[in-house]
Short mmCIF file of C-alpha atoms and ligand atoms in Angstrom, two decimals:
data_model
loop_
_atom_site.label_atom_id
_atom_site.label_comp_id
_atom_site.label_asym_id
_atom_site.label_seq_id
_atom_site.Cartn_x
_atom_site.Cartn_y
_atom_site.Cartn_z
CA UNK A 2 0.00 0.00 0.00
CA UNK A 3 2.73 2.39 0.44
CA UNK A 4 4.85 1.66 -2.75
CA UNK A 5 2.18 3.39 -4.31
CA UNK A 6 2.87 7.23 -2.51
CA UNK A 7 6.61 6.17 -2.22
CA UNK A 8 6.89 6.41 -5.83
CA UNK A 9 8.14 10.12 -6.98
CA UNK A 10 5.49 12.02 -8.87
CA UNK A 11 5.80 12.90 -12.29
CA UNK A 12 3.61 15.37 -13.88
CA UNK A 13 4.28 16.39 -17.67
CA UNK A 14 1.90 17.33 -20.59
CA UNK A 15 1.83 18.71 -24.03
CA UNK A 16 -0.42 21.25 -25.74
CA UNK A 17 -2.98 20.05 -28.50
CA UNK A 18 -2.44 21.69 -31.18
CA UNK A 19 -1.34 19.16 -33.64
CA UNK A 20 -0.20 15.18 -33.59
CA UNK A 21 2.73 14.99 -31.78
CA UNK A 22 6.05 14.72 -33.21
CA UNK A 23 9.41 12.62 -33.25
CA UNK A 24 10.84 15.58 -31.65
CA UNK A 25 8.22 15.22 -28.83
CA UNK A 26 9.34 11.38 -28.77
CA UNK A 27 13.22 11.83 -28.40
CA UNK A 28 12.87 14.75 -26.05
CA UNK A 29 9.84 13.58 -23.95
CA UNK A 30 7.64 11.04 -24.04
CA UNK A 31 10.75 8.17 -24.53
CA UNK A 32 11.54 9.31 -20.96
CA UNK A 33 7.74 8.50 -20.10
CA UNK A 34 7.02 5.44 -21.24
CA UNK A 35 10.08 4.16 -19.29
CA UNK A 36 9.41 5.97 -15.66
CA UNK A 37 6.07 5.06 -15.34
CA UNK A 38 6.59 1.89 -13.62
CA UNK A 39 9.02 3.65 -11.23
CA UNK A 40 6.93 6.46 -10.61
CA UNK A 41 3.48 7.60 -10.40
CA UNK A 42 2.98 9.64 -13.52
CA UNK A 43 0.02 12.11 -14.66
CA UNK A 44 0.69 13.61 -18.31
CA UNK A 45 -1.90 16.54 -19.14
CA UNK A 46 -3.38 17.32 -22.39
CA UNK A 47 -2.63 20.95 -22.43
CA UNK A 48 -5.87 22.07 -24.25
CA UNK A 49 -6.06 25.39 -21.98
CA UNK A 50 -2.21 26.14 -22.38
CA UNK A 51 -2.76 25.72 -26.32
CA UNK A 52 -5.29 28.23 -26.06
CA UNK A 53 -2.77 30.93 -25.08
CA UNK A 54 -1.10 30.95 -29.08
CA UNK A 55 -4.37 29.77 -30.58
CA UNK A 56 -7.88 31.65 -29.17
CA UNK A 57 -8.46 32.15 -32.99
CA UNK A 58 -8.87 28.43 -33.70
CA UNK A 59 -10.15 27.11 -30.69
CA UNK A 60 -11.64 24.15 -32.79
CA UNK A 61 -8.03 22.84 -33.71
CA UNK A 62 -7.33 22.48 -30.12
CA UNK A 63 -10.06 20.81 -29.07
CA UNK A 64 -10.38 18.18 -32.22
CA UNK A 65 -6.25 17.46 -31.27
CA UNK A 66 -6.85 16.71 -27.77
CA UNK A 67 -7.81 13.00 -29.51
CA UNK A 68 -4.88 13.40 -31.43
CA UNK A 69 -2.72 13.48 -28.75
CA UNK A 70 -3.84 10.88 -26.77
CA UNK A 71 -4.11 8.65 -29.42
CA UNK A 72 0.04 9.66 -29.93
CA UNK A 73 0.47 8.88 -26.00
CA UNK A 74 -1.10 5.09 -26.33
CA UNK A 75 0.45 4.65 -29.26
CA UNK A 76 3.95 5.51 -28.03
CA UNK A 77 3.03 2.92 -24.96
CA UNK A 78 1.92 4.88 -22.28
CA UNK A 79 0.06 2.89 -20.61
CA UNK A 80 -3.40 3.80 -18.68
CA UNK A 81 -2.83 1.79 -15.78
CA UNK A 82 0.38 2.88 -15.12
CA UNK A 83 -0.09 6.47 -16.29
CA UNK A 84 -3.11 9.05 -15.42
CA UNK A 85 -3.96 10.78 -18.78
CA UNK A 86 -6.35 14.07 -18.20
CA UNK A 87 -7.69 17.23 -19.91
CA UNK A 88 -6.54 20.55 -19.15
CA UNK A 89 -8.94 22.31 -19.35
CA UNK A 90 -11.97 19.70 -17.64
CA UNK A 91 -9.87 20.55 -14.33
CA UNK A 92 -10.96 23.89 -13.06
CA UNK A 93 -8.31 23.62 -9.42
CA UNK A 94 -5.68 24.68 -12.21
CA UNK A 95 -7.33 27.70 -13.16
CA UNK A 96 -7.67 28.30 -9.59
CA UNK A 97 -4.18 27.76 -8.86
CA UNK A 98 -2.95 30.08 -11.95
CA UNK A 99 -4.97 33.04 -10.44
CA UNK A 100 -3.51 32.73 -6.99
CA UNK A 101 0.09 32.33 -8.27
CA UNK A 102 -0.43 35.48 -10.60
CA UNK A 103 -0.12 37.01 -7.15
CA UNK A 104 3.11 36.21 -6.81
CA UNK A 105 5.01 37.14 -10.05
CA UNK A 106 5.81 40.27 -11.30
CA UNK A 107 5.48 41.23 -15.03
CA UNK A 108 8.53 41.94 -15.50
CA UNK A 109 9.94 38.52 -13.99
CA UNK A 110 7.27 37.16 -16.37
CA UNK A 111 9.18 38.77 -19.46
CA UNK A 112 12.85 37.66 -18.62
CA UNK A 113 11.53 33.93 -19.54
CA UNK A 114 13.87 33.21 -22.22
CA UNK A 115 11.47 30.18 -23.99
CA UNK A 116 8.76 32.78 -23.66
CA UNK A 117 11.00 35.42 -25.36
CA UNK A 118 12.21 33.20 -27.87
CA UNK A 119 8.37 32.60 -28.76
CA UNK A 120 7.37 36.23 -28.54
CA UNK A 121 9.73 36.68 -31.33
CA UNK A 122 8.77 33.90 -33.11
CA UNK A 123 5.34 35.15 -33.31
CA UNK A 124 5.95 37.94 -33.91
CA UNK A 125 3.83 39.72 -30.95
CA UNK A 126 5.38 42.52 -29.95
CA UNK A 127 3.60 44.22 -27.39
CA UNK A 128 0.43 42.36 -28.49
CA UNK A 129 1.02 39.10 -26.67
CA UNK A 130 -2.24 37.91 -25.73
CA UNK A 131 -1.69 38.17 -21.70
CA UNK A 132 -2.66 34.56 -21.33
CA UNK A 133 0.34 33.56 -23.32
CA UNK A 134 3.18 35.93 -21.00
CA UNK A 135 1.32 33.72 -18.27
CA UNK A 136 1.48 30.87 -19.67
CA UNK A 137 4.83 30.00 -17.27
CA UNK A 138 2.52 30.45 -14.20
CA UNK A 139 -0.22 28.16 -15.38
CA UNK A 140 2.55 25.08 -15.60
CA UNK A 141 3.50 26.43 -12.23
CA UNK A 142 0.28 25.19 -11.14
CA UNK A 143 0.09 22.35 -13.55
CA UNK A 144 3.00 21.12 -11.43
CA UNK A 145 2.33 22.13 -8.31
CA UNK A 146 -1.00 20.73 -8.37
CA UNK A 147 0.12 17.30 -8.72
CA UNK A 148 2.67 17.52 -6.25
CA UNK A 149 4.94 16.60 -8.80
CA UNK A 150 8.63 16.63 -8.70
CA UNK A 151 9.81 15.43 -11.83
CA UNK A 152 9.12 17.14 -15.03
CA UNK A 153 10.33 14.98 -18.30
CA UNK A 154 10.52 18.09 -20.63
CA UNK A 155 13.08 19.31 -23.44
CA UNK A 156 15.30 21.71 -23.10
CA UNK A 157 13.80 24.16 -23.78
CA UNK A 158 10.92 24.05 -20.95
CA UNK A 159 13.58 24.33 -18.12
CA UNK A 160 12.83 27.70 -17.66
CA UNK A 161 9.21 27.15 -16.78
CA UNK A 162 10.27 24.74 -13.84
CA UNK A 163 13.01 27.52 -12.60
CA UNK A 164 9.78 29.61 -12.60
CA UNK A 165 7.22 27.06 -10.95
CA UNK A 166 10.31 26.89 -7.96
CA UNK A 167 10.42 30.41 -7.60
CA UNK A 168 6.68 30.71 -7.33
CA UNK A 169 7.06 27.66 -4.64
CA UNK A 170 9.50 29.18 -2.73
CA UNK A 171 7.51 32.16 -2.20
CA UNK A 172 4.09 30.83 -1.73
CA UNK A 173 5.83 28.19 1.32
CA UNK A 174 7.55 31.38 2.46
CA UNK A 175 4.01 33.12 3.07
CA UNK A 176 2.53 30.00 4.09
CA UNK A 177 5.35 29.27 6.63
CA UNK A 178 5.86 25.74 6.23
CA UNK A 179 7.05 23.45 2.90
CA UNK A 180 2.90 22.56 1.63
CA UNK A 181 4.42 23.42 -2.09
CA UNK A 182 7.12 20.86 -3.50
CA UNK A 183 9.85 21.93 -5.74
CA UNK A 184 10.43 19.86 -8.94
CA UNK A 185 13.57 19.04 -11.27
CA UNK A 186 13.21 18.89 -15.08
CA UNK A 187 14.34 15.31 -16.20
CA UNK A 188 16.07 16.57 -19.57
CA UNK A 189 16.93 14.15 -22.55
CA UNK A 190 20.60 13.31 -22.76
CA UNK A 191 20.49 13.58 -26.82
CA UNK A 192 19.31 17.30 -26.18
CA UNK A 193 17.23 18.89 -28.27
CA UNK A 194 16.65 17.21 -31.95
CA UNK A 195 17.07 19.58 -34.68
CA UNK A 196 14.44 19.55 -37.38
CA UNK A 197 15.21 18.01 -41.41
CA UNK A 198 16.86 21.54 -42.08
CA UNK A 199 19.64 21.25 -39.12
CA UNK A 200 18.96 25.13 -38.37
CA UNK A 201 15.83 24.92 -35.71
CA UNK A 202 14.58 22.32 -33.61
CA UNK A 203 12.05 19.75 -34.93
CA UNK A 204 8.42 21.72 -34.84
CA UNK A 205 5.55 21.23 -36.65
CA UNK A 206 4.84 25.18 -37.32
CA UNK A 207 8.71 24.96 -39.04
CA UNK A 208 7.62 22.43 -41.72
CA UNK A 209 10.76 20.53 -40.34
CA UNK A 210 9.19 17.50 -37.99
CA UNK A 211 7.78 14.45 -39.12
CA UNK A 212 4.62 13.25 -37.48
CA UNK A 213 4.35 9.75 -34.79
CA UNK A 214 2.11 8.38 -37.30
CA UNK A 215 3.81 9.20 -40.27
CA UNK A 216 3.91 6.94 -43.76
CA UNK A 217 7.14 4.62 -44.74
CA UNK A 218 7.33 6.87 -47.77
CA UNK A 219 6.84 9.84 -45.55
CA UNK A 220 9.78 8.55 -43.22
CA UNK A 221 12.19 8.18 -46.78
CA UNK A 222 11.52 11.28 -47.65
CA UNK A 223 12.22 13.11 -44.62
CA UNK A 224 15.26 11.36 -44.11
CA UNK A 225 16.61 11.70 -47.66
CA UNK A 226 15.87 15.56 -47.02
CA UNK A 227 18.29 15.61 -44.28
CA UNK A 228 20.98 17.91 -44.31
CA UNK A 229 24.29 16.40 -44.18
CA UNK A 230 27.79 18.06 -44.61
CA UNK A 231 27.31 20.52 -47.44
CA UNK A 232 30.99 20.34 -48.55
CA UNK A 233 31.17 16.25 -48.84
CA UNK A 234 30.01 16.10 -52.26
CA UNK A 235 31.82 12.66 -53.35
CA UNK A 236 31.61 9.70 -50.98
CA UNK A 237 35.83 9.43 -50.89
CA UNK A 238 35.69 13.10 -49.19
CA UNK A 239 36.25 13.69 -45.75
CA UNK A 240 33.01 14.06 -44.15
CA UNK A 241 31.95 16.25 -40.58
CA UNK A 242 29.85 15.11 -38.32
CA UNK A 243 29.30 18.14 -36.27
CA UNK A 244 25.88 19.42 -37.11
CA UNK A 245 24.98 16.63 -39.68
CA UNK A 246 21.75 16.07 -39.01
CA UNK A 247 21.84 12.40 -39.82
CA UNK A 248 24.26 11.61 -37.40
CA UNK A 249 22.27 13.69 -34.77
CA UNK A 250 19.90 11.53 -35.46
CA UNK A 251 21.66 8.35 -35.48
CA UNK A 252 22.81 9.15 -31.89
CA UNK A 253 19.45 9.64 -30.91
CA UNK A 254 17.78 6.88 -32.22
CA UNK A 255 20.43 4.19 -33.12
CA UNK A 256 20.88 1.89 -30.21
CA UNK A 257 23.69 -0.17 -31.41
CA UNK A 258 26.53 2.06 -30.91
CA UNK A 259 29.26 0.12 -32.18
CA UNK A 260 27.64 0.47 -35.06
CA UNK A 261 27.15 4.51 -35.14
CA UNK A 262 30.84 5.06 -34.10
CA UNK A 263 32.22 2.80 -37.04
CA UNK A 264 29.83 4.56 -39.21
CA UNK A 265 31.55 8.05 -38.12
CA UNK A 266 34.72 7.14 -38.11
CA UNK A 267 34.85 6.23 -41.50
CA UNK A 268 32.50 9.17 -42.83
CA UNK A 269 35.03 11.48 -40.87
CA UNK A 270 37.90 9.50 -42.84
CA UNK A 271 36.12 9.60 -46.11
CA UNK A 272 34.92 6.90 -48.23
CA UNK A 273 31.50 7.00 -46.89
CA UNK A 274 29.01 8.27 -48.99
CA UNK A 275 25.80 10.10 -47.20
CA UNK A 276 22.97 7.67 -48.82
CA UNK A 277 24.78 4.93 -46.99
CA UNK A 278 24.24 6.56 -43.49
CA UNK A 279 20.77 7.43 -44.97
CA UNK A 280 19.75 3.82 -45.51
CA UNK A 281 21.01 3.00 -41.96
CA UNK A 282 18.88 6.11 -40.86
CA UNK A 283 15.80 5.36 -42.50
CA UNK A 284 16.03 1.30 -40.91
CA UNK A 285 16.08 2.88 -37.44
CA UNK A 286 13.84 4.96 -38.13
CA UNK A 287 11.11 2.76 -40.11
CA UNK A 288 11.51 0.15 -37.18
CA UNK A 289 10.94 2.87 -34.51
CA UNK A 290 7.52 4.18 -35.85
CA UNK A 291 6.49 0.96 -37.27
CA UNK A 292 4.78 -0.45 -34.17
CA UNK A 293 3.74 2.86 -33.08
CA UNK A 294 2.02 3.70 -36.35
CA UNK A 295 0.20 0.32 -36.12
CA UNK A 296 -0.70 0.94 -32.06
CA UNK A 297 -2.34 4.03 -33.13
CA UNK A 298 -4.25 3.13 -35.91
CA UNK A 299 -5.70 0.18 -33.60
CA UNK A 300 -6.77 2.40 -30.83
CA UNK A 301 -8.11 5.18 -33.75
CA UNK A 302 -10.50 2.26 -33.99
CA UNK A 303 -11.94 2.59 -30.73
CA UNK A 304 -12.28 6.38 -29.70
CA UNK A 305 -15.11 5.16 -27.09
CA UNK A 306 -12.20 3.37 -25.25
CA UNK A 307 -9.56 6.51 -25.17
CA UNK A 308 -12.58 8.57 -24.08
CA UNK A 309 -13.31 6.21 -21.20
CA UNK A 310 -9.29 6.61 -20.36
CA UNK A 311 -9.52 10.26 -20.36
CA UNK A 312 -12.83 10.63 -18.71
CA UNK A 313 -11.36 8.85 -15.44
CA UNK A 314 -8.00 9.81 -15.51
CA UNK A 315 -9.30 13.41 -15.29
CA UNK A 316 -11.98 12.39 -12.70
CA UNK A 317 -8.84 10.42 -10.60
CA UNK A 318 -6.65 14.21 -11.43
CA UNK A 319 -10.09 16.65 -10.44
CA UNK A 320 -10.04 15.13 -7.26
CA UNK A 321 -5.60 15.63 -6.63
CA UNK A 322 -5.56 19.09 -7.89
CA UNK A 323 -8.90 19.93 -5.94
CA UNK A 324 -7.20 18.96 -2.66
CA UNK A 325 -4.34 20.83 -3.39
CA UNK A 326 -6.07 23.82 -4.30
CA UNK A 327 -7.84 23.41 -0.89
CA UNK A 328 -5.04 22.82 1.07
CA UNK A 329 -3.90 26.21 -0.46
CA UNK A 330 -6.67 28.47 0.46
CA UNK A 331 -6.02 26.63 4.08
CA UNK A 332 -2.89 28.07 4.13
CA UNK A 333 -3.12 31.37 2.70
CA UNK A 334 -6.46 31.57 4.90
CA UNK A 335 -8.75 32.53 2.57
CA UNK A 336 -12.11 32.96 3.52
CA UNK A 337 -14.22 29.98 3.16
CA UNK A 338 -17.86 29.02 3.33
CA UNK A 339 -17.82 25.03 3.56
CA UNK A 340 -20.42 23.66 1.83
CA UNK A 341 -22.90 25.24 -0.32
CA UNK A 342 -25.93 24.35 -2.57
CA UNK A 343 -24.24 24.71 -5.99
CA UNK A 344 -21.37 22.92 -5.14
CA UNK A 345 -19.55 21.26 -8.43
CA UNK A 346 -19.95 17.58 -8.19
CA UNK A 347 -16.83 15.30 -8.10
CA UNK A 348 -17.35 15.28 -12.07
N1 LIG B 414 4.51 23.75 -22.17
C1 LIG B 414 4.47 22.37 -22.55
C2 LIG B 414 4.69 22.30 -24.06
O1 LIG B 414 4.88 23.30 -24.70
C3 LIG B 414 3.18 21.70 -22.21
C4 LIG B 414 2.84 21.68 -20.75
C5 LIG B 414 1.73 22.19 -20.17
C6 LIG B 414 3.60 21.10 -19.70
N2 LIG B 414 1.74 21.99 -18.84
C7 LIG B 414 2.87 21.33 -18.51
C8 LIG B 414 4.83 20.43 -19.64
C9 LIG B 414 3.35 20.92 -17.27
C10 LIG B 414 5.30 20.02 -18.39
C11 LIG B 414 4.57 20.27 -17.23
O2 LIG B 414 4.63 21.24 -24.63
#
């Protein structure tokens, strides 16, 4: 009975605004589908967070919230090791956000480098939608709410857990004791995987990912676009394997090393030719999505099942983040007026 609260908490999620990617694989949900037999793990479709960047299409978010989850079975996480829940069903978090607003300033808000990386990238200006500069907080309490204290993220979502400890530290600091927990972002060793161009990271918006559920002749292509080594033009030249993309993706995805060093050593020494590496590439890569391609056209099959997996992990997560939203206004001492007619039901 205790193994079960012993385990560390992991809470992670992803926003729905499109299938999810092999960049989302290699940089999160790898990491996943391995801890959630050592840990007790809650992954959040991040309909409400997808909102921020999207309140003109609200209809793409909502119709990928299926999308998603149907990425997350087929990928193998698994429903009775892993609670799967909606965003947006679980009102605590919205709750939580408004609080924690309290205790960041705007300008703090505005130093997040991933959220001034994506300022620019969107070109907003002065214009960001407010919802999206608070975005940060609203993981804050994704996290928080779950008592979490492991985050599998990429790279770049590091800042948002230096930000969700910051708001911690403060809020215990009011409260006077440790109710909040900090949390530790569980990054990727392979680091962030760049996209078929070599110049961004993989995302969909770049035209540079390719999908979970992608084709075999989608997978060829993409990897025959990969950028290599512009100046190896003959396969007897000397090749670099800095910032070759194939090779990037090779260490991310190959698991027989022996293999990927020999494979290096002679491209570095010339008289490998980039289709060769390409080949091996595509294999990894064709065996990798293969099963997961086939998982998720199965479970496509039967959206009444991954509706009955959402509908009670987000009943099991209502109840979590409710208690720590409670616990919360205990400790800040909000006013409160127990029990009134009106009252939402458990779900
Ligand atoms: N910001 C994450 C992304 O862009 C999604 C997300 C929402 C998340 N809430 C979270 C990630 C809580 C980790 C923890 O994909």
């Amino acid at each position: 009975m205790f193994v079960e609260t012993a385990r560390p908490i992991i809470l992670t999620g992803d926003r729905t605004t499109g299938p999810l990617h092999l960049g989302h694989y290699a940089g999160s949900l790898r990491n996943r589908v391995a801890l959630q037999h050592t840990h007790r793990q809650f992954v959040l479709l991040a309909d409400a967070q997808a909102l921020t960047d999207n309140i003109d299409n609200p209809e793409k978010v909502s119709r990928n919230v299926m999308e998603v989850a149907l990425d997350y079975l087929a990928v193998g996480i698994d429903p009775k090791e892993t609670t799967i829940c909606v965003q947006s069903a679980l009102p605590a978090l919205a709750e939580l956000t408004q609080l924690y607003l309290n205790f960041v300033s705007v300008s703090r808000l505005e130093r997040n480098p991933t959220i001034k990386d994506e300022i620019q990238m969107r070109g907003f200006e002065r214009d960001i939608p407010a919802g999206f500069l608070c975005y940060p907080v609203a993981q804050a309490a994704d996290i928080t709410a779950f008592k979490a204290t492991v985050v599998p993220v990429g790279l770049d979502q590091s800042p948002m857990i230096e930000q969700t400890n910051e708001i911690v530290r403060r809020i215990n600091r009011q409260i006077g004791r440790e109710l909040l927990l900090e949390a530790k972002p569980l990054i990727p060793s392979t680091g962030r995987l760049p996209g078929v161009d070599g110049k961004t990271k993989m995302s969909k918006s770049q035209g540079n990912a390719i999908s979970l559920s992608a084709t075999p002749n989608e997978i060829r292509a993409f990897v025959n676009r990969m950028y290599t080594d512009p100046n190896h033009l003959r396969a007897s030249d000397p090749g670099i394997i800095e910032g070759n993309v194939v090779f990037t993706y090779l260490d991310a995805f190959d698991t027989d090393r022996a293999v990927v060093d020999e494979l290096k050593e002679r491209y570095r020494r010339g008289g490998l030719g980039d289709v060769t590496v390409k080949r091996r590439l595509e294999d990894v890569l064709q065996e990798l999505l293969k099963p997961i391609r086939e998982r998720r056209a199965a479970v496509s099959n039967d959206l009444g099942y991954v509706l009955d997996v959402l509908r009670s992990g987000t009943s099991k997560a209502r109840a979590i983040t409710q208690s720590t939203f409670d616990e919360l206004r205990d400790g800040l001492g909000l006013f409160s007026l127990g029990r009134i007619t009106g009252d939402r039901p458990a779900f």
